[in-house]
Amino acid sequence: MRQSPLLLILFLCAYLLVLQTAKATSVETNDLAEQREIFIRAEHALKNYDHANYVRLSQKITSYPLYPYLIFYELKQDIQHQTLNLHTFDKIKQFQTKFPDFPYNTVLDELWLAKLAKNKNWAQFIKDYHGKHNNELSCYYHLAQFHLTNETTHLHKASSFWLVGHAQPKGCEQLFSAWFKSGELSQQLIWDRFSLALEQKNDVLGKQLLKFMSSSQKMTAELWLKGAKDPKLLQSDNFLNANVPETYKIQIMANCLRRLAKQNAIEAFNWWQTHQNSFSFTEVQKNAIERDIGVYLCHQRHPLAKGWLEMLPNHTLDNTAIEWRIRLALLEMDWPNVLNLIDKLPQTLKNDNCWQYWKARALENIGKIEDAKIVYKQLAVARNYYGFVSSLRLKQPVSLQHRQSPISQAFMQKVAALGAIQRFTELNLLKRHAVARVEWFRALDKMNDKELIAAAKIAQKLNYPDLAIFTMAKADFKDDIPLRFPLVHQETIINNANKHNIDPAWVFGIARQESAFFNEAVSSKGARGLLQLLPSTAITLAKKHEIDYVTEFCLHKPDVNLPLGAAYLTQLKKQMHNHIVLATASYNAGPTRTQSWLPQKPLEADIWIETIPYKETRDYIKNVLTFTSIYRLQLGYPAALELMMKAIPAQRP
């Protein structure tokens, strides 16, 4: 029976379709969306130890930007979950040669060496160790040499890791333990590390070191720990008369007194006046104590501060203490003394914009107007706080000095084609933002200035304003204003600022300083989002202003963070005499502390800012005022710095 020609054609077409489909399952695809989907499946297969399926899928996407991650995960799995296979190290080296820009290459070395150390395969560890590793692996290296040779000279290498005031990783603790058991770790070395820990206020490490000490040394150490916790014990006869070696007692008292000075400078001052000659403090200890008492008397606005600092010899003071002499003269508006003290500064400090500005202010106030103008004009070309306040003194507009980034579209495409940038893009599409940021920052380390600018423009184009800002901060070219000060979330910020009758440029300035517009920013204290709000503050504000707030993670949403932040800024401004400088200080240091810094009588804003006790808050206010001025110009308004810099009101009775 003859088959119909039509049926034969249909059969052949079906056969060819099946053949084409079968071929497609074994060859690589170049479609990014398809590669992305295969990557996820291959990753899932690897996690589930479905090796055959993983191999089949991974072979299809060897050109996919994230393909190196599959090999990385495979090697990690081999190291962590399988018995030690020396061929794995060869695979690691092959991988690192093939993908030299992969950001986690050193992780593989570290995992491999850590596995060898865990298995006590010391000979192989020595062979594979190349000397450019972290402290833990360096400690394992010396431990390995000791185990292979049984020579205690290798344990002596532990001293460089031992003599630090911070905790070391587990591998170093094993080296220290072997050193201690060998009898080579002396009680003096134990005390030296304990001292470093307490000097660096690492009391937790100090407690951990007690286990190495003899009973008598332990008793002395425990006395120091008590004094460190409560420095006021210095005023107790029991503490002063404790039965410990005199040298150690003096060391303990010097440290505790410096801690007391930070808590209550006048109590430290009174103790020092009474007891300094009763004990044989070294010259170094004496200078450090007197310096700290002086600086903290300044911080605590005590009338004794000026006379105390003036009494101390210059060679005993660091730059911080010397600068506080000038700040005290500013508070008294003793302009001839300001000039005199600035003139005595070390040359590098004297040329700093800060002290050049105050030199000009002093010249202006003693009537040398033209000399002052020369300095102001030199400063006014800079796009920073001192440049802007110098422009204010000259009664001229601030200068942004904007220049467009000199990068062509072709060069941007070249940078965008870099493996690290492609991986960054793909990782973000897969919502693996943390890993993507690692890729980005590792890529920046290898870029020249032109590539950095191109990368910043790419970040801006991809809507990562924070990365554009951080990238431009690494470049020498810093004149592209929209790139460094982007108007992101413009509508939300302006609407919420207008709702509360505050300057939208101020909200932009705070956000630029707090998070650089990184939505996911989290501080060490738990503040979150664009305006770095604490959850406790956010809950109260949300109830008061009827803003939807479910959990602290809502603060990473701009449409929640910005309304709450604008409300909080408004609240602070009302609390702080409707003064933007005081409200900004409160946003950083808190309203209570800011209130305590208010002067006894009205004071010029620039003097008040310069004499705030905390450097962090001084710098914070300067940055926010600068950023706010820039954003006002970006939004089409005058900089209006004179309105922000109105006089600071006196404390309320």
JSON list of N, CA, C and O in Angstrom, two decimals, residues 388-427:
[
{"chain": "A", "resi": 388, "resn": "PHE", "atom": "N", "xyz": [31.83, 77.97, 50.24]},
{"chain": "A", "resi": 388, "resn": "PHE", "atom": "CA", "xyz": [30.51, 78.59, 50.23]},
{"chain": "A", "resi": 388, "resn": "PHE", "atom": "C", "xyz": [30.40, 79.70, 51.28]},
{"chain": "A", "resi": 388, "resn": "PHE", "atom": "O", "xyz": [29.84, 80.77, 51.01]},
{"chain": "A", "resi": 389, "resn": "VAL", "atom": "N", "xyz": [30.92, 79.46, 52.51]},
{"chain": "A", "resi": 389, "resn": "VAL", "atom": "CA", "xyz": [30.82, 80.53, 53.52]},
{"chain": "A", "resi": 389, "resn": "VAL", "atom": "C", "xyz": [31.77, 81.68, 53.18]},
{"chain": "A", "resi": 389, "resn": "VAL", "atom": "O", "xyz": [31.50, 82.83, 53.55]},
{"chain": "A", "resi": 390, "resn": "SER", "atom": "N", "xyz": [32.85, 81.39, 52.47]},
{"chain": "A", "resi": 390, "resn": "SER", "atom": "CA", "xyz": [33.72, 82.48, 52.00]},
{"chain": "A", "resi": 390, "resn": "SER", "atom": "C", "xyz": [32.98, 83.33, 50.97]},
{"chain": "A", "resi": 390, "resn": "SER", "atom": "O", "xyz": [33.08, 84.57, 50.99]},
{"chain": "A", "resi": 391, "resn": "SER", "atom": "N", "xyz": [32.22, 82.68, 50.07]},
{"chain": "A", "resi": 391, "resn": "SER", "atom": "CA", "xyz": [31.40, 83.43, 49.11]},
{"chain": "A", "resi": 391, "resn": "SER", "atom": "C", "xyz": [30.38, 84.29, 49.85]},
{"chain": "A", "resi": 391, "resn": "SER", "atom": "O", "xyz": [30.09, 85.43, 49.43]},
{"chain": "A", "resi": 392, "resn": "LEU", "atom": "N", "xyz": [29.85, 83.74, 50.94]},
{"chain": "A", "resi": 392, "resn": "LEU", "atom": "CA", "xyz": [28.89, 84.50, 51.74]},
{"chain": "A", "resi": 392, "resn": "LEU", "atom": "C", "xyz": [29.54, 85.75, 52.33]},
{"chain": "A", "resi": 392, "resn": "LEU", "atom": "O", "xyz": [28.94, 86.83, 52.32]},
{"chain": "A", "resi": 393, "resn": "ARG", "atom": "N", "xyz": [30.78, 85.61, 52.82]},
{"chain": "A", "resi": 393, "resn": "ARG", "atom": "CA", "xyz": [31.47, 86.78, 53.39]},
{"chain": "A", "resi": 393, "resn": "ARG", "atom": "C", "xyz": [31.77, 87.82, 52.29]},
{"chain": "A", "resi": 393, "resn": "ARG", "atom": "O", "xyz": [31.78, 89.03, 52.56]},
{"chain": "A", "resi": 394, "resn": "LEU", "atom": "N", "xyz": [31.98, 87.34, 51.06]},
{"chain": "A", "resi": 394, "resn": "LEU", "atom": "CA", "xyz": [32.27, 88.24, 49.94]},
{"chain": "A", "resi": 394, "resn": "LEU", "atom": "C", "xyz": [31.00, 88.80, 49.30]},
{"chain": "A", "resi": 394, "resn": "LEU", "atom": "O", "xyz": [31.07, 89.62, 48.39]},
{"chain": "A", "resi": 395, "resn": "LYS", "atom": "N", "xyz": [29.83, 88.29, 49.79]},
{"chain": "A", "resi": 395, "resn": "LYS", "atom": "CA", "xyz": [28.53, 88.70, 49.25]},
{"chain": "A", "resi": 395, "resn": "LYS", "atom": "C", "xyz": [28.43, 88.42, 47.75]},
{"chain": "A", "resi": 395, "resn": "LYS", "atom": "O", "xyz": [27.95, 89.23, 46.95]},
{"chain": "A", "resi": 396, "resn": "GLN", "atom": "N", "xyz": [28.91, 87.22, 47.36]},
{"chain": "A", "resi": 396, "resn": "GLN", "atom": "CA", "xyz": [28.84, 86.81, 45.96]},
{"chain": "A", "resi": 396, "resn": "GLN", "atom": "C", "xyz": [28.18, 85.43, 45.88]},
{"chain": "A", "resi": 396, "resn": "GLN", "atom": "O", "xyz": [28.16, 84.69, 46.87]},
{"chain": "A", "resi": 397, "resn": "PRO", "atom": "N", "xyz": [27.61, 85.06, 44.72]},
{"chain": "A", "resi": 397, "resn": "PRO", "atom": "CA", "xyz": [26.97, 83.75, 44.60]},
{"chain": "A", "resi": 397, "resn": "PRO", "atom": "C", "xyz": [28.00, 82.62, 44.78]},
{"chain": "A", "resi": 397, "resn": "PRO", "atom": "O", "xyz": [29.18, 82.79, 44.45]},
{"chain": "A", "resi": 398, "resn": "VAL", "atom": "N", "xyz": [27.54, 81.50, 45.29]},
{"chain": "A", "resi": 398, "resn": "VAL", "atom": "CA", "xyz": [28.44, 80.35, 45.41]},
{"chain": "A", "resi": 398, "resn": "VAL", "atom": "C", "xyz": [28.73, 79.79, 44.02]},
{"chain": "A", "resi": 398, "resn": "VAL", "atom": "O", "xyz": [27.92, 79.92, 43.11]},
{"chain": "A", "resi": 399, "resn": "SER", "atom": "N", "xyz": [29.87, 79.17, 43.90]},
{"chain": "A", "resi": 399, "resn": "SER", "atom": "CA", "xyz": [30.31, 78.65, 42.60]},
{"chain": "A", "resi": 399, "resn": "SER", "atom": "C", "xyz": [30.24, 77.13, 42.60]},
{"chain": "A", "resi": 399, "resn": "SER", "atom": "O", "xyz": [30.88, 76.48, 43.42]},
{"chain": "A", "resi": 400, "resn": "LEU", "atom": "N", "xyz": [29.46, 76.58, 41.67]},
{"chain": "A", "resi": 400, "resn": "LEU", "atom": "CA", "xyz": [29.37, 75.11, 41.57]},
{"chain": "A", "resi": 400, "resn": "LEU", "atom": "C", "xyz": [30.49, 74.52, 40.72]},
{"chain": "A", "resi": 400, "resn": "LEU", "atom": "O", "xyz": [30.81, 73.34, 40.86]},
{"chain": "A", "resi": 401, "resn": "GLN", "atom": "N", "xyz": [31.04, 75.30, 39.81]},
{"chain": "A", "resi": 401, "resn": "GLN", "atom": "CA", "xyz": [32.14, 74.82, 38.95]},
{"chain": "A", "resi": 401, "resn": "GLN", "atom": "C", "xyz": [31.73, 73.54, 38.21]},
{"chain": "A", "resi": 401, "resn": "GLN", "atom": "O", "xyz": [32.51, 72.60, 38.11]},
{"chain": "A", "resi": 402, "resn": "HIS", "atom": "N", "xyz": [30.50, 73.52, 37.70]},
{"chain": "A", "resi": 402, "resn": "HIS", "atom": "CA", "xyz": [30.02, 72.30, 37.03]},
{"chain": "A", "resi": 402, "resn": "HIS", "atom": "C", "xyz": [30.68, 72.13, 35.66]},
{"chain": "A", "resi": 402, "resn": "HIS", "atom": "O", "xyz": [30.84, 73.08, 34.89]},
{"chain": "A", "resi": 403, "resn": "ARG", "atom": "N", "xyz": [31.09, 70.89, 35.37]},
{"chain": "A", "resi": 403, "resn": "ARG", "atom": "CA", "xyz": [31.56, 70.50, 34.04]},
{"chain": "A", "resi": 403, "resn": "ARG", "atom": "C", "xyz": [30.99, 69.13, 33.71]},
{"chain": "A", "resi": 403, "resn": "ARG", "atom": "O", "xyz": [30.97, 68.23, 34.57]},
{"chain": "A", "resi": 404, "resn": "GLN", "atom": "N", "xyz": [30.53, 68.96, 32.49]},
{"chain": "A", "resi": 404, "resn": "GLN", "atom": "CA", "xyz": [30.00, 67.67, 32.05]},
{"chain": "A", "resi": 404, "resn": "GLN", "atom": "C", "xyz": [31.12, 66.63, 32.02]},
{"chain": "A", "resi": 404, "resn": "GLN", "atom": "O", "xyz": [32.25, 66.93, 31.64]},
{"chain": "A", "resi": 405, "resn": "SER", "atom": "N", "xyz": [30.81, 65.41, 32.43]},
{"chain": "A", "resi": 405, "resn": "SER", "atom": "CA", "xyz": [31.80, 64.33, 32.39]},
{"chain": "A", "resi": 405, "resn": "SER", "atom": "C", "xyz": [32.27, 64.11, 30.95]},
{"chain": "A", "resi": 405, "resn": "SER", "atom": "O", "xyz": [31.45, 63.93, 30.05]},
{"chain": "A", "resi": 406, "resn": "PRO", "atom": "N", "xyz": [33.58, 64.10, 30.72]},
{"chain": "A", "resi": 406, "resn": "PRO", "atom": "CA", "xyz": [34.11, 64.00, 29.35]},
{"chain": "A", "resi": 406, "resn": "PRO", "atom": "C", "xyz": [34.19, 62.55, 28.86]},
{"chain": "A", "resi": 406, "resn": "PRO", "atom": "O", "xyz": [35.27, 62.04, 28.54]},
{"chain": "A", "resi": 407, "resn": "ILE", "atom": "N", "xyz": [33.06, 61.88, 28.81]},
{"chain": "A", "resi": 407, "resn": "ILE", "atom": "CA", "xyz": [33.05, 60.46, 28.44]},
{"chain": "A", "resi": 407, "resn": "ILE", "atom": "C", "xyz": [32.13, 60.24, 27.25]},
{"chain": "A", "resi": 407, "resn": "ILE", "atom": "O", "xyz": [30.96, 60.65, 27.27]},
{"chain": "A", "resi": 408, "resn": "SER", "atom": "N", "xyz": [32.64, 59.58, 26.22]},
{"chain": "A", "resi": 408, "resn": "SER", "atom": "CA", "xyz": [31.83, 59.31, 25.03]},
{"chain": "A", "resi": 408, "resn": "SER", "atom": "C", "xyz": [30.94, 58.10, 25.24]},
{"chain": "A", "resi": 408, "resn": "SER", "atom": "O", "xyz": [31.20, 57.25, 26.10]},
{"chain": "A", "resi": 409, "resn": "GLN", "atom": "N", "xyz": [29.91, 58.00, 24.41]},
{"chain": "A", "resi": 409, "resn": "GLN", "atom": "CA", "xyz": [29.00, 56.86, 24.47]},
{"chain": "A", "resi": 409, "resn": "GLN", "atom": "C", "xyz": [29.73, 55.57, 24.13]},
{"chain": "A", "resi": 409, "resn": "GLN", "atom": "O", "xyz": [29.49, 54.52, 24.74]},
{"chain": "A", "resi": 410, "resn": "ALA", "atom": "N", "xyz": [30.66, 55.65, 23.19]},
{"chain": "A", "resi": 410, "resn": "ALA", "atom": "CA", "xyz": [31.43, 54.46, 22.78]},
{"chain": "A", "resi": 410, "resn": "ALA", "atom": "C", "xyz": [32.27, 53.93, 23.94]},
{"chain": "A", "resi": 410, "resn": "ALA", "atom": "O", "xyz": [32.36, 52.71, 24.16]},
{"chain": "A", "resi": 411, "resn": "PHE", "atom": "N", "xyz": [32.87, 54.85, 24.71]},
{"chain": "A", "resi": 411, "resn": "PHE", "atom": "CA", "xyz": [33.70, 54.41, 25.84]},
{"chain": "A", "resi": 411, "resn": "PHE", "atom": "C", "xyz": [32.82, 53.83, 26.94]},
{"chain": "A", "resi": 411, "resn": "PHE", "atom": "O", "xyz": [33.21, 52.86, 27.60]},
{"chain": "A", "resi": 412, "resn": "MET", "atom": "N", "xyz": [31.65, 54.41, 27.14]},
{"chain": "A", "resi": 412, "resn": "MET", "atom": "CA", "xyz": [30.72, 53.86, 28.13]},
{"chain": "A", "resi": 412, "resn": "MET", "atom": "C", "xyz": [30.34, 52.42, 27.77]},
{"chain": "A", "resi": 412, "resn": "MET", "atom": "O", "xyz": [30.27, 51.54, 28.63]},
{"chain": "A", "resi": 413, "resn": "GLN", "atom": "N", "xyz": [30.11, 52.18, 26.48]},
{"chain": "A", "resi": 413, "resn": "GLN", "atom": "CA", "xyz": [29.76, 50.83, 26.03]},
{"chain": "A", "resi": 413, "resn": "GLN", "atom": "C", "xyz": [30.91, 49.86, 26.26]},
{"chain": "A", "resi": 413, "resn": "GLN", "atom": "O", "xyz": [30.69, 48.70, 26.63]},
{"chain": "A", "resi": 414, "resn": "LYS", "atom": "N", "xyz": [32.13, 50.36, 26.10]},
{"chain": "A", "resi": 414, "resn": "LYS", "atom": "CA", "xyz": [33.31, 49.52, 26.34]},
{"chain": "A", "resi": 414, "resn": "LYS", "atom": "C", "xyz": [33.38, 49.10, 27.81]},
{"chain": "A", "resi": 414, "resn": "LYS", "atom": "O", "xyz": [33.65, 47.94, 28.13]},
{"chain": "A", "resi": 415, "resn": "VAL", "atom": "N", "xyz": [33.13, 50.05, 28.72]},
{"chain": "A", "resi": 415, "resn": "VAL", "atom": "CA", "xyz": [33.16, 49.74, 30.14]},
{"chain": "A", "resi": 415, "resn": "VAL", "atom": "C", "xyz": [31.98, 48.84, 30.51]},
{"chain": "A", "resi": 415, "resn": "VAL", "atom": "O", "xyz": [32.12, 47.91, 31.31]},
{"chain": "A", "resi": 416, "resn": "ALA", "atom": "N", "xyz": [30.82, 49.11, 29.91]},
{"chain": "A", "resi": 416, "resn": "ALA", "atom": "CA", "xyz": [29.64, 48.29, 30.19]},
{"chain": "A", "resi": 416, "resn": "ALA", "atom": "C", "xyz": [29.84, 46.84, 29.76]},
{"chain": "A", "resi": 416, "resn": "ALA", "atom": "O", "xyz": [29.20, 45.93, 30.30]},
{"chain": "A", "resi": 417, "resn": "ALA", "atom": "N", "xyz": [30.75, 46.62, 28.81]},
{"chain": "A", "resi": 417, "resn": "ALA", "atom": "CA", "xyz": [31.00, 45.26, 28.33]},
{"chain": "A", "resi": 417, "resn": "ALA", "atom": "C", "xyz": [31.96, 44.48, 29.22]},
{"chain": "A", "resi": 417, "resn": "ALA", "atom": "O", "xyz": [32.17, 43.28, 29.01]},
{"chain": "A", "resi": 418, "resn": "LEU", "atom": "N", "xyz": [32.55, 45.13, 30.21]},
{"chain": "A", "resi": 418, "resn": "LEU", "atom": "CA", "xyz": [33.45, 44.42, 31.13]},
{"chain": "A", "resi": 418, "resn": "LEU", "atom": "C", "xyz": [32.69, 43.31, 31.85]},
{"chain": "A", "resi": 418, "resn": "LEU", "atom": "O", "xyz": [31.52, 43.47, 32.21]},
{"chain": "A", "resi": 419, "resn": "GLY", "atom": "N", "xyz": [33.39, 42.20, 32.07]},
{"chain": "A", "resi": 419, "resn": "GLY", "atom": "CA", "xyz": [32.74, 41.06, 32.71]},
{"chain": "A", "resi": 419, "resn": "GLY", "atom": "C", "xyz": [32.10, 41.41, 34.04]},
{"chain": "A", "resi": 419, "resn": "GLY", "atom": "O", "xyz": [30.97, 40.98, 34.34]},
{"chain": "A", "resi": 420, "resn": "ALA", "atom": "N", "xyz": [32.79, 42.19, 34.86]},
{"chain": "A", "resi": 420, "resn": "ALA", "atom": "CA", "xyz": [32.26, 42.54, 36.18]},
{"chain": "A", "resi": 420, "resn": "ALA", "atom": "C", "xyz": [30.98, 43.36, 36.08]},
{"chain": "A", "resi": 420, "resn": "ALA", "atom": "O", "xyz": [30.03, 43.15, 36.86]},
{"chain": "A", "resi": 421, "resn": "ILE", "atom": "N", "xyz": [30.91, 44.28, 35.11]},
{"chain": "A", "resi": 421, "resn": "ILE", "atom": "CA", "xyz": [29.71, 45.11, 34.94]},
{"chain": "A", "resi": 421, "resn": "ILE", "atom": "C", "xyz": [28.56, 44.27, 34.42]},
{"chain": "A", "resi": 421, "resn": "ILE", "atom": "O", "xyz": [27.40, 44.44, 34.83]},
{"chain": "A", "resi": 422, "resn": "GLN", "atom": "N", "xyz": [28.86, 43.34, 33.52]},
{"chain": "A", "resi": 422, "resn": "GLN", "atom": "CA", "xyz": [27.80, 42.44, 33.02]},
{"chain": "A", "resi": 422, "resn": "GLN", "atom": "C", "xyz": [27.28, 41.56, 34.14]},
{"chain": "A", "resi": 422, "resn": "GLN", "atom": "O", "xyz": [26.06, 41.34, 34.26]},
{"chain": "A", "resi": 423, "resn": "ARG", "atom": "N", "xyz": [28.18, 41.06, 34.98]},
{"chain": "A", "resi": 423, "resn": "ARG", "atom": "CA", "xyz": [27.74, 40.23, 36.11]},
{"chain": "A", "resi": 423, "resn": "ARG", "atom": "C", "xyz": [26.91, 41.07, 37.09]},
{"chain": "A", "resi": 423, "resn": "ARG", "atom": "O", "xyz": [25.89, 40.59, 37.62]},
{"chain": "A", "resi": 424, "resn": "PHE", "atom": "N", "xyz": [27.33, 42.29, 37.32]},
{"chain": "A", "resi": 424, "resn": "PHE", "atom": "CA", "xyz": [26.58, 43.20, 38.19]},
{"chain": "A", "resi": 424, "resn": "PHE", "atom": "C", "xyz": [25.14, 43.35, 37.68]},
{"chain": "A", "resi": 424, "resn": "PHE", "atom": "O", "xyz": [24.18, 43.26, 38.46]},
{"chain": "A", "resi": 425, "resn": "THR", "atom": "N", "xyz": [25.01, 43.59, 36.39]},
{"chain": "A", "resi": 425, "resn": "THR", "atom": "CA", "xyz": [23.68, 43.80, 35.80]},
{"chain": "A", "resi": 425, "resn": "THR", "atom": "C", "xyz": [22.81, 42.56, 35.95]},
{"chain": "A", "resi": 425, "resn": "THR", "atom": "O", "xyz": [21.64, 42.63, 36.36]},
{"chain": "A", "resi": 426, "resn": "GLU", "atom": "N", "xyz": [23.37, 41.41, 35.63]},
{"chain": "A", "resi": 426, "resn": "GLU", "atom": "CA", "xyz": [22.61, 40.16, 35.73]},
{"chain": "A", "resi": 426, "resn": "GLU", "atom": "C", "xyz": [22.23, 39.83, 37.17]},
{"chain": "A", "resi": 426, "resn": "GLU", "atom": "O", "xyz": [21.11, 39.39, 37.45]},
{"chain": "A", "resi": 427, "resn": "LEU", "atom": "N", "xyz": [23.14, 40.03, 38.10]},
{"chain": "A", "resi": 427, "resn": "LEU", "atom": "CA", "xyz": [22.85, 39.75, 39.51]},
{"chain": "A", "resi": 427, "resn": "LEU", "atom": "C", "xyz": [21.71, 40.62, 40.02]},
{"chain": "A", "resi": 427, "resn": "LEU", "atom": "O", "xyz": [20.85, 40.15, 40.78]}
]
